[in-house]
Amino acid sequence: MRKRMLSVRTSTNGAAPREEGRTADDSEVLGEPVSPSARLVEDLFIVVVMGLASPSNISVIRQGIGARMACHPRFHSIQARDKDGILRWVPTTVSMDHHVICPTLDLAAVAANPDMAVEDYVASLSTRSMDNSRPLWEFHLLDIPTSEATSTAVLRVHHSLGDGMSLITLLISCTRSAADPMRLPAMPPPPKRTGAVYARPRPPASAGALEFTRWVWSFLVLAWHTVVDVAIFFATILFLKDSHTLFTTIGDAEFRRKRVVHRSLSLEDVKFVKEAINCTVNDVLVGVTDAALSQYYYRKSGNTETNQEIRLRSILPVNLRPTTSLHACVNMIKSGKASDVKWGNEIGFILLPLRIARHSDPLDYVRKAKITVDRKKSSFEVAFTHVAAEVFFKLFGPKAGAAIFNRMISHTTTSLSNTIGPVEQVEFYGHPIVFIAPTTYVPEEAIVVNYQSYVNTVRIVLSVDEAQFPDCHDLLDDFAESLKRIKDAATGLEKRNHNQKA
């Protein structure tokens, strides 16, 4: 699928499949145009691995998916051009036989190591194409007991169907609370957004000249940071590349397999560090990422130069929907108005610097991450990148827009995301979910880092080029060990503060 349009073959209203590239007829029912954001991600797939606590009841899952997931607009549509050449979403019939897949794995491999057998199967999906004459999503059900789960469900969906926010909403609509199967799962409260844009409302006239000056100054700083970030964005597209490191994609990685590995970390430990140094959960996770990548880099490279200048950046997707939209979508789904939920890709991007360094105090990774993230919050970089995608497509066409997006990916090192999940255990059509591990297959990146919270855990999920990272489980260990070291340092800081107060 890389660098080519999605196929437009379909069967609509009982008609025979159209030839690829043919425009839609006037008699056919066409949906809304495919957004520029959706067309930017034509090479990307989202994969969600879910561990289930019971064997897969295939008929129940098929029926549930067909009744709920397949009824959403994006999940029963394909992309086709109308008579004016505009790419639109075209409704089509969904056959569950094509979308719910129960593969047969090698019995010897399963008997030898069931965890690796499941992992190998998920990795194989990264090189398998999808039939573009059908809606671009699949559910794979692996009824194989592993060390963490009794069975595994794997959702593979093309990124054009939605971003992480909309897919989380969709998955929530397919689950129910394990404590009360009659209701949707409880979600955490909406996050409070911070930064210069949100932190300084206009002061009242009685506040005085000094406070008003500070308010004006905050917007001058905001404007300056935005100009700098926009300049760096254009420089990245044109010539500014990250330093060549162990994490840089080597050669043509388009058709190399991506392996997905994941592990559960303690959300309580993350929150403990958050409280200890007065930061956010996201700050802690960025700090853990810096620490883990640094530990892996120095161990594998043998480099002892700690003052070396290493440019390593992550593309951080940011949800542009209001912070209350997830809860609003949940309420609409609960009230039977799921069709009113706005799907698609409503995201912007941040070029977030990651730091390869050695610190005697592990908390310095989090402190420096907080400084970096706070700086990025004082900028309109996210809004600009979203608008820029729309403008590039309108002015220069989809090929130019996709080329610019691909250069941004190829000139940076990795992608990083953090997604909030339910705060209580949920059931997927009667199957208790043990863990949720989402990630993205990105051809141009050798490593993608995702965090997913669920109940009292946060799942670290790595999607890596298996040829470049044959020791990816060691890298996964580095993330677990880094959080432990940071948490131990935070415990020591708490004790010292307590003794000083005493």
Coordinates of C-alpha atoms in Angstrom, one line a residue:
M1 CA 0.0 0.0 0.0
R2 CA 3.0 2.3 0.3
K3 CA 2.9 5.4 -1.8
R4 CA -0.2 4.4 -3.9
M5 CA -3.8 5.2 -3.6
L6 CA -6.2 2.9 -2.0
S7 CA -7.9 0.6 -4.4
V8 CA -11.5 1.6 -5.3
R9 CA -12.9 -1.7 -6.2
T10 CA -16.2 -2.3 -4.4
S11 CA -19.6 -3.9 -4.5
T12 CA -22.3 -1.3 -3.7
N13 CA -26.0 -2.0 -3.7
G14 CA -25.4 -5.4 -5.2
A15 CA -23.5 -4.1 -8.2
A16 CA -20.4 -5.9 -9.6
P17 CA -17.0 -4.7 -8.4
R18 CA -15.7 -1.7 -10.3
E19 CA -12.4 -1.8 -12.0
E20 CA -9.6 -0.1 -10.0
G21 CA -9.3 3.6 -10.7
R22 CA -12.8 4.0 -12.1
T23 CA -14.9 6.9 -10.8
A24 CA -18.2 6.3 -8.9
D25 CA -21.4 6.5 -10.9
D26 CA -24.0 9.1 -10.2
S27 CA -26.5 6.4 -9.1
E28 CA -24.2 5.3 -6.3
V29 CA -24.5 6.7 -2.8
L30 CA -21.4 8.6 -1.9
G31 CA -20.4 9.8 1.5
E32 CA -18.3 12.7 2.7
P33 CA -14.9 13.5 1.1
V34 CA -11.8 11.7 2.5
S35 CA -10.1 14.3 4.6
P36 CA -6.5 15.5 3.9
S37 CA -5.4 14.1 7.3
A38 CA -6.8 10.6 6.4
R39 CA -4.9 10.7 3.0
L40 CA -1.7 11.6 4.8
V41 CA -1.6 8.3 6.6
E42 CA -2.1 6.0 3.6
D43 CA 0.9 3.9 4.6
L44 CA 0.0 3.5 8.3
F45 CA -1.9 0.8 10.1
I46 CA -3.0 0.8 13.7
V47 CA -2.8 -2.5 15.6
V48 CA -4.4 -3.2 18.9
V49 CA -3.5 -6.4 20.7
M50 CA -6.0 -7.4 23.5
G51 CA -5.4 -10.2 26.0
L52 CA -8.6 -12.0 27.0
A53 CA -9.1 -13.9 30.3
S54 CA -11.3 -16.6 28.7
P55 CA -11.3 -18.7 25.5
S56 CA -12.6 -16.9 22.4
N57 CA -16.3 -17.5 21.8
I58 CA -16.1 -16.8 18.1
S59 CA -19.8 -16.7 17.3
V60 CA -20.5 -14.2 20.1
I61 CA -17.6 -11.9 19.1
R62 CA -18.6 -12.1 15.4
Q63 CA -22.2 -11.2 16.3
G64 CA -21.1 -8.3 18.6
I65 CA -18.7 -6.8 16.1
G66 CA -21.2 -7.1 13.3
A67 CA -23.9 -5.4 15.3
R68 CA -21.8 -2.6 16.7
M69 CA -18.4 -2.0 15.0
A70 CA -19.4 -2.8 11.4
C71 CA -22.4 -0.3 11.7
H72 CA -20.1 2.7 12.1
P73 CA -19.7 4.8 8.9
R74 CA -16.0 4.3 8.4
F75 CA -16.1 0.6 9.1
H76 CA -18.6 -0.1 6.3
S77 CA -17.1 2.2 3.7
I78 CA -14.3 2.2 1.2
Q79 CA -12.6 5.0 -0.7
A80 CA -13.7 5.8 -4.3
R81 CA -13.7 8.8 -6.6
D82 CA -16.8 10.5 -7.7
K83 CA -17.3 11.9 -11.3
D84 CA -15.4 15.1 -10.3
G85 CA -12.4 13.1 -9.2
I86 CA -13.0 13.7 -5.5
L87 CA -12.1 10.8 -3.2
R88 CA -15.0 10.0 -1.0
W89 CA -16.2 7.4 1.5
V90 CA -18.5 4.9 -0.3
P91 CA -20.8 2.7 1.8
T92 CA -20.6 -1.0 1.0
T93 CA -21.8 -4.3 2.4
V94 CA -19.7 -5.9 5.2
S95 CA -19.1 -9.6 5.2
M96 CA -18.0 -10.8 8.6
D97 CA -16.2 -13.8 7.0
H98 CA -13.7 -11.3 5.6
H99 CA -13.2 -9.3 8.8
V100 CA -13.2 -11.8 11.6
I101 CA -10.3 -14.2 11.0
C102 CA -9.4 -17.3 13.0
P103 CA -6.0 -18.4 11.8
T104 CA -4.4 -21.8 12.3
L105 CA -0.9 -21.5 13.8
D106 CA 1.8 -24.1 13.6
L107 CA 1.1 -26.6 16.4
A108 CA 4.8 -27.3 17.0
A109 CA 5.6 -23.5 17.4
V110 CA 2.6 -23.1 19.7
A111 CA 3.6 -26.1 21.9
A112 CA 7.3 -24.8 22.1
N113 CA 6.5 -21.2 23.0
P114 CA 2.9 -19.9 22.7
D115 CA 3.9 -16.4 23.6
M116 CA 6.4 -16.3 20.7
A117 CA 3.9 -18.0 18.4
V118 CA 1.3 -15.2 19.0
E119 CA 4.0 -12.5 18.7
D120 CA 5.2 -14.0 15.4
Y121 CA 1.7 -13.9 14.0
V122 CA 1.1 -10.3 15.0
A123 CA 4.5 -9.5 13.4
S124 CA 3.4 -11.2 10.2
L125 CA 0.5 -8.8 9.8
S126 CA 2.9 -5.9 9.2
T127 CA 3.8 -7.4 5.8
R128 CA 0.3 -8.5 4.7
S129 CA -1.7 -6.3 2.5
M130 CA -5.4 -5.7 2.9
D131 CA -8.1 -6.1 0.2
N132 CA -8.9 -2.5 -0.7
S133 CA -12.3 -3.5 -2.2
R134 CA -13.4 -4.1 1.4
P135 CA -13.4 -1.8 4.5
L136 CA -9.9 -1.7 5.8
W137 CA -10.2 -3.4 9.1
E138 CA -9.8 -6.9 10.5
F139 CA -10.2 -8.8 13.8
H140 CA -7.8 -11.8 14.3
L141 CA -8.8 -14.2 17.1
L142 CA -6.1 -16.5 18.4
D143 CA -7.5 -19.0 20.9
I144 CA -4.1 -19.9 22.3
P145 CA -3.2 -19.6 26.0
T146 CA -0.2 -17.4 26.7
S147 CA 1.6 -16.4 29.9
E148 CA -0.7 -13.4 30.4
A149 CA -3.9 -14.3 28.7
T150 CA -6.2 -17.3 27.8
S151 CA -6.7 -16.0 24.2
T152 CA -5.8 -13.0 22.1
A153 CA -7.8 -10.6 19.9
V154 CA -5.9 -8.4 17.4
L155 CA -7.5 -5.5 15.7
R156 CA -5.7 -4.2 12.5
V157 CA -7.2 -1.1 11.0
H158 CA -6.0 1.4 8.4
H159 CA -5.1 4.7 10.0
S160 CA -7.4 6.6 7.5
L161 CA -10.4 5.2 9.3
G162 CA -9.6 7.1 12.5
D163 CA -7.0 8.3 14.9
G164 CA -6.3 6.8 18.4
M165 CA -9.0 8.9 20.0
S166 CA -11.8 7.7 17.7
L167 CA -10.6 4.1 17.8
I168 CA -10.6 4.2 21.6
T169 CA -14.1 5.5 21.5
L170 CA -15.1 2.7 19.1
L171 CA -13.5 0.0 21.4
I172 CA -15.3 1.5 24.4
S173 CA -18.6 1.0 22.5
C174 CA -17.7 -2.7 22.2
T175 CA -17.0 -3.2 25.9
R176 CA -18.9 -3.2 29.1
S177 CA -17.9 -2.9 32.8
A178 CA -16.9 -6.3 34.2
A179 CA -18.6 -5.3 37.5
D180 CA -21.8 -4.4 35.8
P181 CA -22.3 -5.7 32.2
M182 CA -25.3 -3.4 31.7
R183 CA -23.2 -0.2 31.6
L184 CA -20.2 1.2 29.7
P185 CA -16.8 1.2 31.5
A186 CA -15.8 4.1 33.7
M187 CA -13.3 6.5 32.2
P188 CA -10.9 8.8 34.0
P189 CA -11.8 12.5 34.3
P190 CA -11.0 14.7 31.3
P191 CA -7.4 15.9 31.5
K192 CA -6.7 19.6 32.2
R193 CA -4.7 21.2 29.4
T194 CA -1.9 23.5 30.5
G195 CA 0.4 25.9 28.9
A196 CA 0.5 29.6 28.0
V197 CA -2.7 29.3 25.9
Y198 CA -4.7 27.9 28.8
A199 CA -2.9 29.0 32.0
R200 CA -3.3 32.8 31.6
P201 CA -6.8 34.1 31.1
R202 CA -7.1 37.8 30.7
P203 CA -6.8 39.5 34.1
P204 CA -9.6 41.8 35.3
A205 CA -9.0 45.5 35.2
S206 CA -8.5 45.6 39.0
A207 CA -5.5 43.3 38.8
G208 CA -3.2 46.2 38.0
A209 CA -0.7 47.0 35.3
L210 CA 1.9 44.4 36.3
E211 CA -0.5 41.5 36.0
F212 CA -1.7 42.8 32.6
T213 CA 1.9 43.1 31.4
R214 CA 2.6 39.5 32.4
W215 CA -0.5 38.4 30.5
V216 CA 0.6 40.3 27.3
W217 CA 4.2 38.9 27.8
S218 CA 2.9 35.3 27.9
F219 CA 1.4 35.8 24.4
L220 CA 4.5 37.3 23.1
V221 CA 6.4 34.3 24.3
L222 CA 3.7 32.1 22.8
A223 CA 4.1 33.8 19.4
W224 CA 8.0 33.5 19.6
H225 CA 7.9 29.8 20.4
T226 CA 5.4 29.2 17.6
V227 CA 7.6 31.0 15.1
V228 CA 10.6 28.9 16.2
D229 CA 8.7 25.6 16.1
V230 CA 7.3 26.4 12.6
A231 CA 10.8 27.3 11.4
I232 CA 12.1 23.9 12.7
F233 CA 9.1 22.2 11.1
F234 CA 10.0 23.6 7.7
A235 CA 13.7 22.9 8.2
T236 CA 12.9 19.3 9.1
I237 CA 11.0 18.9 5.9
L238 CA 13.7 20.5 3.8
F239 CA 17.1 19.3 5.3
L240 CA 17.2 19.0 9.2
K241 CA 17.7 15.3 10.0
D242 CA 18.1 13.6 13.3
S243 CA 21.6 12.2 14.2
H244 CA 22.3 8.7 12.9
T245 CA 22.0 6.4 15.9
L246 CA 21.1 2.8 16.7
F247 CA 17.4 3.9 16.4
T248 CA 17.7 5.3 12.9
T249 CA 16.1 3.2 10.1
I250 CA 18.7 1.4 8.1
G251 CA 18.2 0.9 4.4
D252 CA 14.8 0.4 2.8
A253 CA 12.6 -0.8 5.6
E254 CA 9.3 -0.7 3.6
F255 CA 8.8 -4.4 3.5
R256 CA 10.6 -5.5 6.7
R257 CA 8.5 -7.0 9.5
K258 CA 7.6 -5.0 12.5
R259 CA 7.5 -6.9 15.8
V260 CA 5.2 -5.8 18.6
V261 CA 6.4 -6.4 22.1
H262 CA 4.7 -5.0 25.3
R263 CA 4.8 -5.2 29.0
S264 CA 2.8 -4.0 32.0
L265 CA 4.1 -1.2 34.2
S266 CA 2.7 0.1 37.4
L267 CA 0.5 3.2 36.9
E268 CA 0.8 3.8 40.7
D269 CA 4.6 4.0 40.4
V270 CA 4.1 6.6 37.5
K271 CA 1.7 8.6 39.7
F272 CA 4.1 8.4 42.6
V273 CA 6.9 10.0 40.6
K274 CA 4.4 12.5 39.3
E275 CA 3.5 13.7 42.8
A276 CA 7.1 13.6 44.0
I277 CA 8.4 16.2 41.5
N278 CA 5.1 18.0 40.7
C279 CA 4.7 17.1 37.0
T280 CA 2.3 15.2 34.8
V281 CA 1.9 11.5 34.0
N282 CA 3.0 12.3 30.4
D283 CA 6.1 14.1 31.7
V284 CA 7.0 10.9 33.6
L285 CA 6.5 8.6 30.6
V286 CA 8.6 10.9 28.4
G287 CA 11.3 10.8 31.0
V288 CA 11.1 7.0 31.2
T289 CA 11.4 6.9 27.4
D290 CA 14.6 9.1 27.5
A291 CA 16.1 6.9 30.3
A292 CA 15.3 3.6 28.5
L293 CA 16.6 4.7 25.1
S294 CA 19.7 6.1 26.8
Q295 CA 20.4 2.9 28.7
Y296 CA 20.0 0.8 25.5
Y297 CA 22.1 3.2 23.4
Y298 CA 25.1 3.3 25.8
R299 CA 25.0 -0.4 26.4
K300 CA 24.8 -1.4 22.7
S301 CA 27.0 1.3 21.2
G302 CA 29.8 1.2 23.8
N303 CA 30.0 4.9 23.5
T304 CA 31.4 6.6 26.6
E305 CA 31.1 10.2 25.4
T306 CA 28.4 11.6 27.6
N307 CA 28.7 15.2 26.2
Q308 CA 28.1 14.2 22.6
E309 CA 25.4 16.2 20.8
I310 CA 22.7 13.8 19.7
R311 CA 19.6 15.0 17.9
L312 CA 16.8 12.5 18.5
R313 CA 13.2 13.6 18.0
S314 CA 9.9 12.0 18.2
I315 CA 6.7 12.8 16.3
L316 CA 4.1 13.2 19.0
P317 CA 0.5 13.1 17.8
V318 CA -1.8 15.3 19.8
N319 CA -5.6 15.0 19.9
L320 CA -7.2 18.3 18.8
R321 CA -10.7 17.5 20.0
P322 CA -12.0 19.1 23.2
T323 CA -10.8 17.3 26.4
T324 CA -14.5 16.4 27.2
S325 CA -15.1 14.9 23.8
L326 CA -14.3 11.3 24.8
H327 CA -16.8 11.4 27.6
A328 CA -19.4 13.1 25.3
C329 CA -18.9 10.3 22.7
V330 CA -19.3 7.7 25.5
N331 CA -22.6 9.3 26.5
M332 CA -23.8 9.4 22.8
I333 CA -23.0 5.8 22.4
K334 CA -24.8 4.9 25.6
S335 CA -27.9 6.9 24.5
G336 CA -28.0 5.1 21.1
K337 CA -26.6 8.1 19.1
A338 CA -23.4 6.4 18.1
S339 CA -23.9 7.6 14.5
D340 CA -23.5 11.2 15.7
V341 CA -19.9 10.6 16.9
K342 CA -17.4 12.3 14.7
W343 CA -14.8 9.8 13.4
G344 CA -11.7 10.4 11.4
N345 CA -8.3 12.0 12.1
E346 CA -8.4 15.1 14.3
I347 CA -4.8 15.4 15.2
G348 CA -1.8 17.7 15.0
F349 CA 1.9 16.9 15.6
I350 CA 4.7 18.0 17.8
L351 CA 8.4 17.4 17.1
L352 CA 9.4 16.5 20.6
P353 CA 13.2 16.3 21.3
L354 CA 14.3 13.1 23.2
R355 CA 17.5 13.2 25.1
I356 CA 20.2 10.5 25.0
A357 CA 22.2 11.2 28.2
R358 CA 23.6 9.8 31.4
H359 CA 22.3 11.2 34.7
S360 CA 23.6 10.3 38.2
D361 CA 20.1 11.2 39.5
P362 CA 17.4 9.2 37.5
L363 CA 14.8 11.9 38.3
D364 CA 16.8 14.3 36.0
Y365 CA 15.3 12.4 33.0
V366 CA 11.8 13.4 34.2
R367 CA 12.8 16.9 35.2
K368 CA 14.4 17.6 31.7
A369 CA 11.4 15.9 30.0
K370 CA 9.1 18.3 31.9
I371 CA 11.0 21.3 30.7
T372 CA 10.8 20.1 27.1
V373 CA 7.1 19.3 27.3
D374 CA 6.3 22.6 29.0
R375 CA 8.1 24.5 26.3
K376 CA 6.1 22.7 23.6
K377 CA 2.9 23.5 25.4
S378 CA 3.8 27.2 25.0
S379 CA 3.3 27.1 21.2
F380 CA 0.7 26.7 18.5
E381 CA 2.9 24.0 16.8
V382 CA 0.1 21.4 17.0
A383 CA -2.6 23.6 15.4
F384 CA -0.1 24.7 12.7
T385 CA 0.8 21.2 11.7
H386 CA -2.8 20.2 11.4
V387 CA -3.7 23.3 9.3
A388 CA -0.5 22.8 7.2
A389 CA -1.6 19.3 6.2
E390 CA -4.9 20.7 5.0
V391 CA -3.3 23.6 3.1
F392 CA -0.6 21.4 1.5
F393 CA -3.2 19.1 0.1
K394 CA -5.4 21.8 -1.3
L395 CA -2.5 23.8 -2.9
F396 CA -0.2 21.0 -4.1
G397 CA -2.3 17.9 -4.2
P398 CA -2.2 14.6 -2.4
K399 CA 1.1 13.4 -3.7
A400 CA 3.0 16.5 -2.6
G401 CA 1.2 16.4 0.8
A402 CA 2.1 12.8 1.3
A403 CA 5.7 13.4 0.2
I404 CA 6.1 16.2 2.8
F405 CA 4.6 14.0 5.5
N406 CA 6.9 11.2 4.6
R407 CA 9.9 13.5 4.8
M408 CA 8.9 14.6 8.2
I409 CA 8.8 10.9 9.3
S410 CA 12.1 10.0 7.6
H411 CA 14.0 13.0 9.0
T412 CA 13.0 12.2 12.6
T413 CA 13.6 9.0 14.6
T414 CA 10.4 7.7 16.2
S415 CA 6.8 8.3 17.2
L416 CA 5.6 8.5 20.7
S417 CA 2.0 8.5 22.1
N418 CA 0.2 8.1 25.4
T419 CA -3.5 7.0 25.4
I420 CA -5.9 6.9 28.3
G421 CA -8.0 3.8 28.8
P422 CA -10.7 2.6 31.2
V423 CA -10.1 2.8 35.0
E424 CA -11.9 -0.5 35.7
Q425 CA -11.8 -3.9 34.2
V426 CA -13.9 -4.3 31.1
E427 CA -15.4 -7.1 29.0
F428 CA -15.2 -7.5 25.3
Y429 CA -18.5 -9.2 24.4
G430 CA -18.3 -11.2 27.6
H431 CA -14.6 -11.8 27.5
P432 CA -12.7 -10.0 30.3
I433 CA -9.8 -8.0 29.0
V434 CA -6.4 -8.6 30.7
F435 CA -4.5 -5.9 28.8
I436 CA -4.7 -3.5 25.8
A437 CA -1.6 -2.9 23.7
P438 CA -2.1 -0.5 20.8
T439 CA 0.6 0.5 18.3
T440 CA 1.2 1.6 14.7
Y441 CA 3.1 0.0 11.8
V442 CA 5.2 2.9 10.4
P443 CA 7.3 1.8 7.4
E444 CA 9.9 4.6 7.7
E445 CA 10.5 4.2 11.5
A446 CA 12.5 1.4 13.1
I447 CA 10.9 2.0 16.5
V448 CA 7.5 3.3 17.7
V449 CA 6.8 3.8 21.4
N450 CA 3.2 3.7 22.7
Y451 CA 1.8 3.9 26.3
Q452 CA -1.7 2.7 27.1
S453 CA -3.3 3.0 30.6
Y454 CA -5.8 0.4 31.7
V455 CA -7.1 0.1 35.3
N456 CA -4.0 0.4 37.5
T457 CA -1.4 -0.4 34.9
V458 CA 0.2 1.4 32.0
R459 CA 1.3 -0.8 29.0
I460 CA 4.5 0.0 27.3
V461 CA 4.2 -1.1 23.6
L462 CA 7.1 -1.1 21.2
S463 CA 6.7 -1.7 17.4
V464 CA 10.2 -2.3 16.1
D465 CA 12.0 -3.4 12.9
E466 CA 12.8 -7.0 14.0
A467 CA 15.9 -7.1 11.7
Q468 CA 17.3 -4.0 13.4
F469 CA 16.2 -4.9 16.9
P470 CA 16.6 -8.7 17.3
D471 CA 17.0 -8.0 21.1
C472 CA 13.8 -6.0 21.4
H473 CA 12.9 -7.8 24.6
D474 CA 16.0 -6.4 26.2
L475 CA 15.0 -2.9 25.1
L476 CA 11.6 -3.6 26.7
D477 CA 13.5 -4.6 29.9
D478 CA 15.2 -1.2 29.8
F479 CA 11.8 0.6 30.0
A480 CA 10.8 -1.5 33.1
E481 CA 14.1 -1.0 34.8
S482 CA 14.2 2.7 34.0
L483 CA 10.8 3.3 35.7
K484 CA 12.0 1.3 38.7
R485 CA 15.1 3.4 39.0
I486 CA 13.2 6.6 38.7
K487 CA 10.6 5.5 41.2
D488 CA 13.3 4.4 43.7
A489 CA 14.9 7.9 43.3
A490 CA 11.5 9.5 43.9
T491 CA 11.1 7.4 47.1
G492 CA 14.5 8.6 48.3
L493 CA 13.6 12.2 47.6
E494 CA 10.3 11.8 49.5
K495 CA 12.3 10.4 52.5
R496 CA 14.8 13.3 52.4
N497 CA 12.0 15.8 52.3
H498 CA 10.2 14.1 55.2
N499 CA 13.3 14.1 57.3
Q500 CA 14.0 17.8 56.6
K501 CA 10.5 18.7 57.7
A502 CA 10.8 16.6 60.8

